[in-house]
PDB file of C-alpha atoms in Angstrom:
ATOM      1  CA  MET A   1      36.497   0.684 -20.950  1.00 60.00           C
ATOM      2  CA  ALA A   2      39.930   1.586 -19.459  1.00 62.00           C
ATOM      3  CA  LYS A   3      40.867   0.725 -15.790  1.00 72.00           C
ATOM      4  CA  LEU A   4      41.618   4.152 -14.122  1.00 79.00           C
ATOM      5  CA  ASN A   5      43.489   4.533 -10.803  1.00 84.00           C
ATOM      6  CA  GLU A   6      42.235   6.378  -7.751  1.00 84.00           C
ATOM      7  CA  LYS A   7      43.417   9.713  -8.915  1.00 92.00           C
ATOM      8  CA  LYS A   8      41.681   9.655 -12.114  1.00 95.00           C
ATOM      9  CA  ALA A   9      38.022  10.358 -13.251  1.00 96.00           C
ATOM     10  CA  MET A  10      36.530   9.895 -16.691  1.00 95.00           C
ATOM     11  CA  ALA A  11      33.432  11.055 -18.802  1.00 97.00           C
ATOM     12  CA  VAL A  12      32.265   9.526 -21.979  1.00 97.00           C
ATOM     13  CA  CYS A  13      29.837  10.876 -24.828  1.00 97.00           C
ATOM     14  CA  ARG A  14      29.035   8.686 -27.481  1.00 96.00           C
ATOM     15  CA  SER A  15      27.121   9.840 -30.707  1.00 96.00           C
ATOM     16  CA  ILE A  16      27.958  13.310 -30.875  1.00 97.00           C
ATOM     17  CA  ARG A  17      26.886  14.657 -34.492  1.00 97.00           C
ATOM     18  CA  THR A  18      29.974  15.967 -35.826  1.00 97.00           C
ATOM     19  CA  SER A  19      33.016  14.441 -37.688  1.00 97.00           C
ATOM     20  CA  PRO A  20      35.887  13.210 -35.379  1.00 98.00           C
ATOM     21  CA  ARG A  21      38.636  15.456 -37.573  1.00 97.00           C
ATOM     22  CA  LYS A  22      36.476  18.398 -36.187  1.00 97.00           C
ATOM     23  CA  LEU A  23      36.069  17.260 -32.810  1.00 97.00           C
ATOM     24  CA  ASN A  24      39.762  16.359 -32.412  1.00 97.00           C
ATOM     25  CA  LEU A  25      40.481  20.274 -32.738  1.00 97.00           C
ATOM     26  CA  VAL A  26      38.296  20.802 -29.727  1.00 97.00           C
ATOM     27  CA  ALA A  27      39.927  18.267 -27.912  1.00 97.00           C
ATOM     28  CA  GLN A  28      43.357  19.268 -28.669  1.00 97.00           C
ATOM     29  CA  SER A  29      42.672  22.713 -27.639  1.00 97.00           C
ATOM     30  CA  ILE A  30      42.035  21.009 -23.691  1.00 97.00           C
ATOM     31  CA  ARG A  31      44.553  18.266 -23.560  1.00 97.00           C
ATOM     32  CA  GLY A  32      46.856  19.182 -20.800  1.00 95.00           C
ATOM     33  CA  LEU A  33      45.396  22.225 -19.241  1.00 96.00           C
ATOM     34  CA  GLY A  34      43.869  22.791 -15.842  1.00 96.00           C
ATOM     35  CA  VAL A  35      40.219  22.805 -15.743  1.00 96.00           C
ATOM     36  CA  GLU A  36      39.879  25.988 -14.795  1.00 97.00           C
ATOM     37  CA  LYS A  37      41.580  26.961 -18.056  1.00 97.00           C
ATOM     38  CA  ALA A  38      39.993  24.234 -20.012  1.00 98.00           C
ATOM     39  CA  VAL A  39      36.438  25.255 -19.110  1.00 98.00           C
ATOM     40  CA  ALA A  40      37.485  29.177 -19.824  1.00 98.00           C
ATOM     41  CA  GLU A  41      38.751  27.839 -23.517  1.00 97.00           C
ATOM     42  CA  LEU A  42      35.702  25.778 -24.235  1.00 97.00           C
ATOM     43  CA  SER A  43      33.079  28.525 -22.959  1.00 98.00           C
ATOM     44  CA  PHE A  44      34.839  31.415 -25.436  1.00 98.00           C
ATOM     45  CA  SER A  45      35.325  28.828 -28.235  1.00 97.00           C
ATOM     46  CA  LYS A  46      33.685  29.706 -31.615  1.00 97.00           C
ATOM     47  CA  LYS A  47      33.221  26.234 -32.539  1.00 97.00           C
ATOM     48  CA  ARG A  48      29.737  24.736 -32.348  1.00 97.00           C
ATOM     49  CA  ILE A  49      30.717  21.241 -30.676  1.00 97.00           C
ATOM     50  CA  ALA A  50      32.803  23.137 -27.906  1.00 97.00           C
ATOM     51  CA  LYS A  51      29.297  23.540 -26.095  1.00 97.00           C
ATOM     52  CA  ILE A  52      28.986  19.725 -25.912  1.00 97.00           C
ATOM     53  CA  ALA A  53      32.607  19.261 -24.989  1.00 98.00           C
ATOM     54  CA  LEU A  54      32.079  21.848 -22.183  1.00 98.00           C
ATOM     55  CA  VAL A  55      29.268  19.468 -20.797  1.00 98.00           C
ATOM     56  CA  LEU A  56      31.388  16.707 -21.180  1.00 98.00           C
ATOM     57  CA  LEU A  57      34.380  18.090 -19.093  1.00 98.00           C
ATOM     58  CA  GLN A  58      31.899  19.370 -16.431  1.00 98.00           C
ATOM     59  CA  SER A  59      30.926  15.818 -16.218  1.00 97.00           C
ATOM     60  CA  ALA A  60      34.363  14.442 -15.863  1.00 97.00           C
ATOM     61  CA  ILE A  61      34.478  17.067 -12.867  1.00 97.00           C
ATOM     62  CA  SER A  62      31.997  16.083 -11.092  1.00 97.00           C
ATOM     63  CA  ASN A  63      32.967  12.425 -11.473  1.00 96.00           C
ATOM     64  CA  ALA A  64      36.058  13.497 -10.083  1.00 96.00           C
ATOM     65  CA  GLU A  65      34.534  15.383  -7.079  1.00 95.00           C
ATOM     66  CA  ASN A  66      31.484  13.155  -6.124  1.00 96.00           C
ATOM     67  CA  ASN A  67      32.715   9.486  -7.122  1.00 95.00           C
ATOM     68  CA  HIS A  68      36.540   9.577  -6.659  1.00 94.00           C
ATOM     69  CA  ASN A  69      36.817  12.255  -4.179  1.00 94.00           C
ATOM     70  CA  LEU A  70      39.307  14.374  -5.658  1.00 95.00           C
ATOM     71  CA  ASN A  71      40.168  18.205  -5.056  1.00 94.00           C
ATOM     72  CA  ILE A  72      38.737  19.962  -7.989  1.00 93.00           C
ATOM     73  CA  ASP A  73      40.991  22.648  -7.384  1.00 95.00           C
ATOM     74  CA  LYS A  74      44.197  20.373  -8.278  1.00 95.00           C
ATOM     75  CA  LEU A  75      42.291  18.574 -11.148  1.00 96.00           C
ATOM     76  CA  VAL A  76      44.024  18.833 -14.885  1.00 97.00           C
ATOM     77  CA  VAL A  77      42.735  17.187 -18.135  1.00 97.00           C
ATOM     78  CA  SER A  78      45.126  14.333 -18.319  1.00 96.00           C
ATOM     79  CA  GLU A  79      43.503  12.775 -21.700  1.00 95.00           C
ATOM     80  CA  ALA A  80      41.069  13.976 -24.163  1.00 97.00           C
ATOM     81  CA  TYR A  81      40.751  11.488 -27.184  1.00 97.00           C
ATOM     82  CA  VAL A  82      38.031  11.181 -29.946  1.00 98.00           C
ATOM     83  CA  GLY A  83      36.632   8.159 -31.454  1.00 98.00           C
ATOM     84  CA  LYS A  84      34.627   7.109 -34.675  1.00 97.00           C
ATOM     85  CA  GLY A  85      31.205   6.256 -34.565  1.00 97.00           C
ATOM     86  CA  ILE A  86      28.364   5.078 -37.139  1.00 97.00           C
ATOM     87  CA  VAL A  87      28.078   7.258 -40.477  1.00 98.00           C
ATOM     88  CA  MET A  88      24.538   7.682 -41.945  1.00 98.00           C
ATOM     89  CA  LYS A  89      24.417   7.509 -45.486  1.00 98.00           C
ATOM     90  CA  ARG A  90      21.792   9.639 -47.528  1.00 98.00           C
ATOM     91  CA  MET A  91      21.390  10.523 -51.105  1.00 97.00           C
ATOM     92  CA  SER A  92      21.077  14.203 -52.694  1.00 97.00           C
ATOM     93  CA  ALA A  93      19.441  14.291 -56.084  1.00 97.00           C
ATOM     94  CA  ARG A  94      21.752  15.410 -58.972  1.00 97.00           C
ATOM     95  CA  GLY A  95      21.087  16.084 -62.229  1.00 97.00           C
ATOM     96  CA  ARG A  96      20.124  13.640 -65.350  1.00 97.00           C
ATOM     97  CA  GLY A  97      18.540  11.125 -62.526  1.00 96.00           C
ATOM     98  CA  ARG A  98      21.731  10.491 -60.800  1.00 97.00           C
ATOM     99  CA  GLY A  99      22.477  10.567 -56.903  1.00 97.00           C
ATOM    100  CA  ALA A 100      25.171  11.633 -54.726  1.00 97.00           C
ATOM    101  CA  ARG A 101      25.979  10.288 -51.345  1.00 97.00           C
ATOM    102  CA  ILE A 102      25.858  12.523 -48.487  1.00 98.00           C
ATOM    103  CA  LEU A 103      27.896  11.234 -45.262  1.00 97.00           C
ATOM    104  CA  LYS A 104      26.652  12.384 -41.663  1.00 98.00           C
ATOM    105  CA  PRO A 105      29.122  10.946 -39.514  1.00 98.00           C
ATOM    106  CA  PHE A 106      28.837  10.765 -35.398  1.00 98.00           C
ATOM    107  CA  SER A 107      31.872  10.757 -32.881  1.00 98.00           C
ATOM    108  CA  SER A 108      32.648   9.971 -29.102  1.00 98.00           C
ATOM    109  CA  MET A 109      34.877  11.560 -27.108  1.00 98.00           C
ATOM    110  CA  THR A 110      36.448  10.660 -23.777  1.00 98.00           C
ATOM    111  CA  VAL A 111      37.838  12.923 -21.141  1.00 98.00           C
ATOM    112  CA  VAL A 112      39.849  12.057 -18.301  1.00 97.00           C
ATOM    113  CA  VAL A 113      41.004  14.318 -15.394  1.00 97.00           C
ATOM    114  CA  ALA A 114      43.363  13.586 -13.048  1.00 97.00           C
ATOM    115  CA  GLU A 115      44.665  15.207  -9.616  1.00 94.00           C
ATOM    116  CA  ARG A 116      48.024  16.577  -9.869  1.00 88.00           C
ATOM    117  CA  GLY A 117      50.592  15.751  -7.696  1.00 77.00           C
ATOM    118  CA  GLU A 118      52.604  18.534  -5.556  1.00 60.00           C
TER     119      GLU A 118
END
């Protein structure tokens, strides 16, 4: 886990049942925004995984407020990045006795919020 300075707080969610490529689109949409705008962006997003990202962002905001005593009005999403997790392999029956592989990937997401300077 990365070492943070006193003006930052983070939240990590592991084993999110989606591919990292799809989750990274959601992470890109909030990267660098203020937390109010980021919450609004995720609340009105049409992507299914945005609901989980919203819970993760609210957890990072709560960590900043309760554990690091940061002002939530000055918070900005400084980092939002995605990592690969495990991939479940399943089989699907195909014609002539063959089988096709189905991949069910998992991801992890980390959100770091920082207090913006004056």
